Coordinates of C-alpha atoms in Angstrom, one line a residue:
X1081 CA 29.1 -23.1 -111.7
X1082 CA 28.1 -21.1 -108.9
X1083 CA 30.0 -21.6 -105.6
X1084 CA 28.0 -23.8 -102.9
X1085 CA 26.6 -21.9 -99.7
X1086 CA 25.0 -24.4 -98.1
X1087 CA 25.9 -25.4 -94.2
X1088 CA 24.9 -28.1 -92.2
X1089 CA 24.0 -27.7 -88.7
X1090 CA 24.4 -30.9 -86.2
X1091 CA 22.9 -30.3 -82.7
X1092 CA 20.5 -27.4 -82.1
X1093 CA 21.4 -26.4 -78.9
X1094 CA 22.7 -23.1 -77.9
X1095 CA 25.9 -23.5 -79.9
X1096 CA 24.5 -25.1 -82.9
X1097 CA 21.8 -22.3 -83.1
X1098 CA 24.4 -19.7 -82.6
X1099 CA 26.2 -21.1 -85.9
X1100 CA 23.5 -21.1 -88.0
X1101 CA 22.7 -17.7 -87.1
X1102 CA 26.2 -16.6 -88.0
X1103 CA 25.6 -18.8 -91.8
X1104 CA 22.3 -17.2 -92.0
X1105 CA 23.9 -13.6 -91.7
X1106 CA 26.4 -14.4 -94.1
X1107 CA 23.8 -15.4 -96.7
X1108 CA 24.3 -18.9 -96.4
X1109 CA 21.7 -21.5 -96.9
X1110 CA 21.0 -23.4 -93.4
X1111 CA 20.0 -26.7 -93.3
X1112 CA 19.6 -27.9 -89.0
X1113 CA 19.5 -31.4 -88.3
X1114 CA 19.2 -32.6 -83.9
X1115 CA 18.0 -35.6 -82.7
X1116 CA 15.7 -34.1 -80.5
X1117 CA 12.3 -33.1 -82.6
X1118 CA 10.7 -30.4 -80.0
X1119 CA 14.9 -28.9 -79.9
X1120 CA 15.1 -29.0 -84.2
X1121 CA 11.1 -27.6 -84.3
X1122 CA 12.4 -24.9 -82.0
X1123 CA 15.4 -23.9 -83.7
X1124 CA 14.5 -22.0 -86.4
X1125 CA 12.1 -19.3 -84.3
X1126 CA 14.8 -19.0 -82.3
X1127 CA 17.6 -18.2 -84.6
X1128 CA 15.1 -15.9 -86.5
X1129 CA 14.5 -13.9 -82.9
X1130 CA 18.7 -13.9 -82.6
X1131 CA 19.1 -12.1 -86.2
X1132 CA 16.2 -9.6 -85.2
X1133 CA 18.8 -9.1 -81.9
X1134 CA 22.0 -8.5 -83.9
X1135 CA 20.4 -6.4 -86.4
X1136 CA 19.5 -4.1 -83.6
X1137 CA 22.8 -3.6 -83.2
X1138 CA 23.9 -2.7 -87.0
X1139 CA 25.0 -6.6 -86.9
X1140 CA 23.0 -8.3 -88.9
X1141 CA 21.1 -6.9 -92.4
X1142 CA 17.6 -7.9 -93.4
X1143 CA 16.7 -10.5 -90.4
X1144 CA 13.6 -11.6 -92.4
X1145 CA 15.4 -12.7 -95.3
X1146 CA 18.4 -14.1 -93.5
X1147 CA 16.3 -16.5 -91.3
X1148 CA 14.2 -17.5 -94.5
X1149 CA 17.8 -19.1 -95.5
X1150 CA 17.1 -21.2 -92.0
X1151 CA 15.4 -24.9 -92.8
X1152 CA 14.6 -28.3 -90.6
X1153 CA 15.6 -31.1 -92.3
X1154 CA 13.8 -34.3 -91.7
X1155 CA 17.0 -35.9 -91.0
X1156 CA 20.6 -35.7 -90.8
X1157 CA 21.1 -37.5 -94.0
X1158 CA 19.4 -34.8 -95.7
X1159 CA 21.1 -32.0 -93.6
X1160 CA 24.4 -32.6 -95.6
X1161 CA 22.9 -33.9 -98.4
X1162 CA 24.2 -30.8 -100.1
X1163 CA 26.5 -29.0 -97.9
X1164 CA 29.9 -28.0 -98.5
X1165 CA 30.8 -27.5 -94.7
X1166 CA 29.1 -29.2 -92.0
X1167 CA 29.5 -27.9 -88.2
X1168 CA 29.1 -30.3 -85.4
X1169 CA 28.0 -29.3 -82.3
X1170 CA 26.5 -32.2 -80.5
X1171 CA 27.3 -33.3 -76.5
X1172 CA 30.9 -33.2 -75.3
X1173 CA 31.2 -37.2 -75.3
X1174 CA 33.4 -39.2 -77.2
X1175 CA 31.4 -41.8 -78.1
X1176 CA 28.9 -39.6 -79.3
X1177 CA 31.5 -37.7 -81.5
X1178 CA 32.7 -40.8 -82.8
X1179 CA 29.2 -42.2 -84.0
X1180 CA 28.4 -38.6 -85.6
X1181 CA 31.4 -38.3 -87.5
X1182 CA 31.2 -42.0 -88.9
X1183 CA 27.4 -41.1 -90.1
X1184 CA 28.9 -37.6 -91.2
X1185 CA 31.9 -38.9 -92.9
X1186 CA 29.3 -41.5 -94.9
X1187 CA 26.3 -39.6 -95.5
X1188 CA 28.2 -35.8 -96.5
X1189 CA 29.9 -34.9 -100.4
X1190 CA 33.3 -36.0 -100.5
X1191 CA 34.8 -32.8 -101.1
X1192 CA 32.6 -30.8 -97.6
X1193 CA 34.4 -30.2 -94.9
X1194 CA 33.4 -31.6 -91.1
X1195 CA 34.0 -29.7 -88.4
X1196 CA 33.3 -30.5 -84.8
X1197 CA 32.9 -27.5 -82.4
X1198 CA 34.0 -29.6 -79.5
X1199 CA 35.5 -27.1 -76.5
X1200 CA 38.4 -29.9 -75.8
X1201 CA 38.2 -33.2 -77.5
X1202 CA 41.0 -33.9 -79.8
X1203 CA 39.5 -34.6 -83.5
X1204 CA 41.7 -37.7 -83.8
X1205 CA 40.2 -39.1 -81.3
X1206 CA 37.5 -39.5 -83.0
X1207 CA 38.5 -39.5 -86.9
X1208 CA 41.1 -42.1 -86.8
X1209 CA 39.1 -44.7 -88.6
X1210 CA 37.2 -42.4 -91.6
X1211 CA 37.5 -43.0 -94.7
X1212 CA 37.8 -39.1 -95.0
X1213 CA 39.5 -38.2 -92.3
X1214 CA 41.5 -35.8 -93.9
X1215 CA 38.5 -33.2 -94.6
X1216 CA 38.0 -33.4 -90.8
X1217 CA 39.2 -30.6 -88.0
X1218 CA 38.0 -28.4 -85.1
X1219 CA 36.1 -25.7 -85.5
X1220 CA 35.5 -24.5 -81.5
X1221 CA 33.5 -21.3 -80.7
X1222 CA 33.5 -19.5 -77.7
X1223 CA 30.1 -19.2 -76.3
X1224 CA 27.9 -17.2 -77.9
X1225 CA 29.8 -17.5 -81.3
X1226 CA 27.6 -14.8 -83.1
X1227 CA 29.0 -12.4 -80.6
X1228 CA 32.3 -13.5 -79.9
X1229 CA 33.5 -14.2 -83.3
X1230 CA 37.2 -16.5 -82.4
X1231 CA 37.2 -19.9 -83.8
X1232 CA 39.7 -22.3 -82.8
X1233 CA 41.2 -24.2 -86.1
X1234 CA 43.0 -27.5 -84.6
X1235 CA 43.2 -30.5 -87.2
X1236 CA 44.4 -34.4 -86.5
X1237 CA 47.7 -35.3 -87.8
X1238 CA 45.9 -36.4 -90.9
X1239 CA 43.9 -33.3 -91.6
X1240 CA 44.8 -32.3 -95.3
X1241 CA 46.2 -28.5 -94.9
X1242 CA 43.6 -27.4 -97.5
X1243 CA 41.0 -28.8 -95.4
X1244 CA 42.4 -26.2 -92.8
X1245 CA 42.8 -23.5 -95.1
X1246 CA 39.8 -23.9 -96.7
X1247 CA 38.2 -23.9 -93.4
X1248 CA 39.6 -20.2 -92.5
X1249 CA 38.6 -18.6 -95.8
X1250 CA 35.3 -19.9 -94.7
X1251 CA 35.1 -18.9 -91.1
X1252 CA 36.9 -15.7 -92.5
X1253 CA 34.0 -14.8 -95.0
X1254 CA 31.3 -15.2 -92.2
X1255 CA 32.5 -13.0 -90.5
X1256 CA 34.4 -15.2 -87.4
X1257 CA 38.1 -14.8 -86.3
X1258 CA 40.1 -18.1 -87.1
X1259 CA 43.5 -19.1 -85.4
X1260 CA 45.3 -22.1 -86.1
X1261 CA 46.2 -24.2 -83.3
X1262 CA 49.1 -25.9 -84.7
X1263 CA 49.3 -29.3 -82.6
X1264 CA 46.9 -31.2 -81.0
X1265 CA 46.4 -29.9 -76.9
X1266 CA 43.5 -31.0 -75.0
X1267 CA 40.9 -27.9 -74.3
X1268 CA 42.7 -25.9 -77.5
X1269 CA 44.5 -22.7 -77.1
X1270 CA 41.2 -20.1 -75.3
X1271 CA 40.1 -23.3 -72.6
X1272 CA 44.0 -23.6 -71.2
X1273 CA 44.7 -19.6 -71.1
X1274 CA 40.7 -19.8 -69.0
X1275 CA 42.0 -22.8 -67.1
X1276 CA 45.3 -21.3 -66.1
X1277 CA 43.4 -18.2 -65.1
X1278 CA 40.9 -20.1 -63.4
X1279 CA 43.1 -22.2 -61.2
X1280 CA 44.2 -19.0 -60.0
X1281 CA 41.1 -17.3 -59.3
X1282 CA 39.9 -20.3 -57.5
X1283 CA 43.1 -20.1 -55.3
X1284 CA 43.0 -16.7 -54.1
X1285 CA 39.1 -16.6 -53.4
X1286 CA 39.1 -20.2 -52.0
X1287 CA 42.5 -19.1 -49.8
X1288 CA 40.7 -16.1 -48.6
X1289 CA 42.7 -13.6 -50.5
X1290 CA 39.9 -11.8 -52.0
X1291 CA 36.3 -12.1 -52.0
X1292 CA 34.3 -13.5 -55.8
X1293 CA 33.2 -10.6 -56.2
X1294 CA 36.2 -8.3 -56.3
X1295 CA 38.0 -10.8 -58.2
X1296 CA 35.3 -10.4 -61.1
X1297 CA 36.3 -6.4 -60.6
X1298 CA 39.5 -6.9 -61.4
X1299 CA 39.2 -8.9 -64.0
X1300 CA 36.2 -6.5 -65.7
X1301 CA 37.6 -3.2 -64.5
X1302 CA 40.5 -4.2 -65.4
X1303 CA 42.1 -6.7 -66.7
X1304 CA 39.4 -7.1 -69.0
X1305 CA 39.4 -3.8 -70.5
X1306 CA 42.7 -4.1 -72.2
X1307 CA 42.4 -8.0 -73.3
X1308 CA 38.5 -6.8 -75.3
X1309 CA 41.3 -5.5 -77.7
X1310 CA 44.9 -6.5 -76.8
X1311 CA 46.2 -9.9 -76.7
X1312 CA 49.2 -10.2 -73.5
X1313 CA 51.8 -9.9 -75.6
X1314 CA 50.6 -6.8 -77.4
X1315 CA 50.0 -5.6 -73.8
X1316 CA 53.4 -6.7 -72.2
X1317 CA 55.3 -4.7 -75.3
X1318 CA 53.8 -1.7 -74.2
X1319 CA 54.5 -2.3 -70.7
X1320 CA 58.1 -1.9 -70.6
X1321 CA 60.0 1.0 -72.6
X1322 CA 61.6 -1.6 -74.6
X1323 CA 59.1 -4.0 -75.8
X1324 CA 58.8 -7.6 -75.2
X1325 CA 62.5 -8.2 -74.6
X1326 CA 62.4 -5.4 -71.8
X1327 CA 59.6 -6.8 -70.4
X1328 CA 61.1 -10.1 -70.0
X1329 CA 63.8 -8.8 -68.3
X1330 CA 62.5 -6.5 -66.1
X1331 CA 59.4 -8.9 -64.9
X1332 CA 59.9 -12.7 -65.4
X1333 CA 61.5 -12.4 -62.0
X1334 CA 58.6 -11.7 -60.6
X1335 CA 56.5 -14.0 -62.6
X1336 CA 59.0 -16.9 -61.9
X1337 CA 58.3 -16.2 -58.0
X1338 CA 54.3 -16.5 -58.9
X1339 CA 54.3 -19.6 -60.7
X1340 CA 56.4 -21.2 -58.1
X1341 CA 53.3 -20.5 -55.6
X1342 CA 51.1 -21.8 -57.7
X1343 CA 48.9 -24.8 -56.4
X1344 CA 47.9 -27.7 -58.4
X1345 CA 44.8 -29.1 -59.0
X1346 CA 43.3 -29.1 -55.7
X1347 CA 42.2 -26.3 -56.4
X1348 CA 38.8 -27.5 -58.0
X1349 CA 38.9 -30.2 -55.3
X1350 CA 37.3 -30.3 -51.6
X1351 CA 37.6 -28.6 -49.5
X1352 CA 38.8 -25.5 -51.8
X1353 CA 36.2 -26.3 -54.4
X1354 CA 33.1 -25.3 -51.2
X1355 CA 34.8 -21.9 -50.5
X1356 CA 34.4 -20.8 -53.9
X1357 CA 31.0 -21.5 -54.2
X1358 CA 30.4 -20.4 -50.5
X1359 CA 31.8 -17.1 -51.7
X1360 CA 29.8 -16.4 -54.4
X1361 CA 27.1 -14.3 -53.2
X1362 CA 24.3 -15.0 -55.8
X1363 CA 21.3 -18.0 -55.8
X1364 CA 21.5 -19.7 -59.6
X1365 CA 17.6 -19.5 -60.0
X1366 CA 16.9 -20.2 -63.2
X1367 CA 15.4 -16.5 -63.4
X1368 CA 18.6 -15.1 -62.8
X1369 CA 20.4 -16.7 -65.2
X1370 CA 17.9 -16.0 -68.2
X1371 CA 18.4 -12.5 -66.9
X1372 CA 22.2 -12.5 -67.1
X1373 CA 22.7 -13.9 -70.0
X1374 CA 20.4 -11.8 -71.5
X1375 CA 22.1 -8.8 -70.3
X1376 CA 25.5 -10.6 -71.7
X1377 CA 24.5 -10.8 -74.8
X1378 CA 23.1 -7.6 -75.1
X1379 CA 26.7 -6.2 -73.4
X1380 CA 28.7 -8.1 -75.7
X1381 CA 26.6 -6.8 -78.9
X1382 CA 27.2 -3.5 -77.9
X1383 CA 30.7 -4.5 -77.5
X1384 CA 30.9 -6.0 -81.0
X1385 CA 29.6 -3.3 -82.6
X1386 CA 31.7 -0.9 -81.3
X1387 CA 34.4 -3.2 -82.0
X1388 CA 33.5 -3.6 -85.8
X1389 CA 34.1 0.1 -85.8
X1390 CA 36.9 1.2 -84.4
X1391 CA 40.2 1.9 -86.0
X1392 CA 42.8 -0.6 -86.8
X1393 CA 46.0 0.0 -84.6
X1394 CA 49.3 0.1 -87.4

């Protein structure tokens, strides 16, 4: 018997498209499924023109053929009908994940897995009640997924391990990054580390320490460079001549110091929350935006190709 490559989509928005692009590429069979009929109608064209866009970076292999794999079904019942994993990327609203995931959990094959890509919603929050809760975890992207390939794995205390470890051999074959988060933490592992950076930014442009745009500098000029490869720990053990341990001794001092400045959150409050968007230089026209993402995702292709080949450090 043949092993089962077929992957349900739920929600055909920016994520959900993104995810069956990734499927697609992997030579999975893609079956979308959105509430919406002019979004699901959409979707396929759309995830065809994103293969054509990887593949002009050597990331993607015969677009044709891998968007053929791409189908609209006529409802969500026959989305899963036949899937062995089902992705979920719907609105971030509880209510709304719950009645998904009771339809999911009902109209799916016992043995597929459901997966929510949720960016901080807690899957028992909503997966408490299923009959097969166990086969249910997180699966959350960072946006676009089919260019930046991390996957956060978080399951509810009643996800079956081999639900989670099936669900990395999967995300693993497709070509994604999967981590395990290994207890439940509003917003994950990636939205906290963002968050505790972003309280900070916030506070030093809103305080008047430096201006938006010289913050971004410093984050993509430098900061940034280093982290597009190196985690902070890899990067803190070759800060100090002795590794972590060194580092810790040498620097905590310092950091102590910092996070006993650090403000709460006010920060995203009034008056703070008016600097910051005072300080930003730049009119969100709906031209502009198109134009910039664009140009991110054509940044972060070339970034992932380059990536794909570069050496392995030991």
């Amino acid at each position: 018997m043949s092993e089962n490559r077929t992957v349900a989509i739920i929600g055909c928005g920016l994520v959900g498209r993104a995810w069956a692009t990734i499927f697609a590429r992997a030579g999975w069979q893609v079956r979308l499924s959105d509430p919406d009929a002019a979004t699901l109608a959409a979707a396929p064209g759309l995830i065809g023109e994103e293969l054509h866009g990887l593949a002009r970076h050597g990331l993607a292999k015969e677009p044709e053929q891998a968007a053929g794999r791409v189908r609209a079904a006529g409802s969500l019942a026959e989305a899963v009908r036949d899937a062995a994993f089902v992705q979920e990327s719907g609105p971030e609203r509880l209510e709304i994940k719950q009645a998904l995931f009771a339809e999911l959990d009902r109209a799916a094959p016992k043995d597929a897995i459901l997966a929510s890509s949720t960016s901080a919603i807690t899957a028992s929050r909503f997966t408490e009640t299923l009959a097969g809760r166990a086969r249910c975890l997180i699966g959350h992207p960072v946006n676009p997924p089919h260019l930046v390939p991390i996957v956060e794995l978080c399951g509810a205390p009643w996800t079956a391990p081999e639900t989670i470890e099936r669900a990395r051999a999967i995300y693993t074959s497709i070509g994604q990054v999967p981590i395990a988060v290994l207890k439940e933490a509003d917003g994950f592992i990636l939205n906290r580390l963002q968050a505790a950076l972003m309280a900070e930014a916030f506070r030093l442009v809103g305080e008047g320490y430096v201006s938006a745009e010289d913050l971004d500098k410093t984050v993509k000029d430098g900061l940034g460079l280093r982290w597009s490869f190196m985690g902070p720990f890899e990067t803190i053990e070759l800060n100090a001549p002795g590794g972590v341990a060194d580092y810790c001794q040498r620097y905590t001092g310092f950091f102590k110091q910092v996070a006993s400045q650090t403000r709460g959150p006010d920060v995203f409050e009034s008056p703070n929350i008016e600097r910051v968007i005072a300080a930003w230089p730049h009119e969100a026209t709906p031209n502009r935006i198109a134009r910039r993402t664009a140009w991110r995702n054509e940044r972060l292709a070339a970034l992932a190709a380059h990536k794909r080949g570069a050496p392995q450090a030991d």
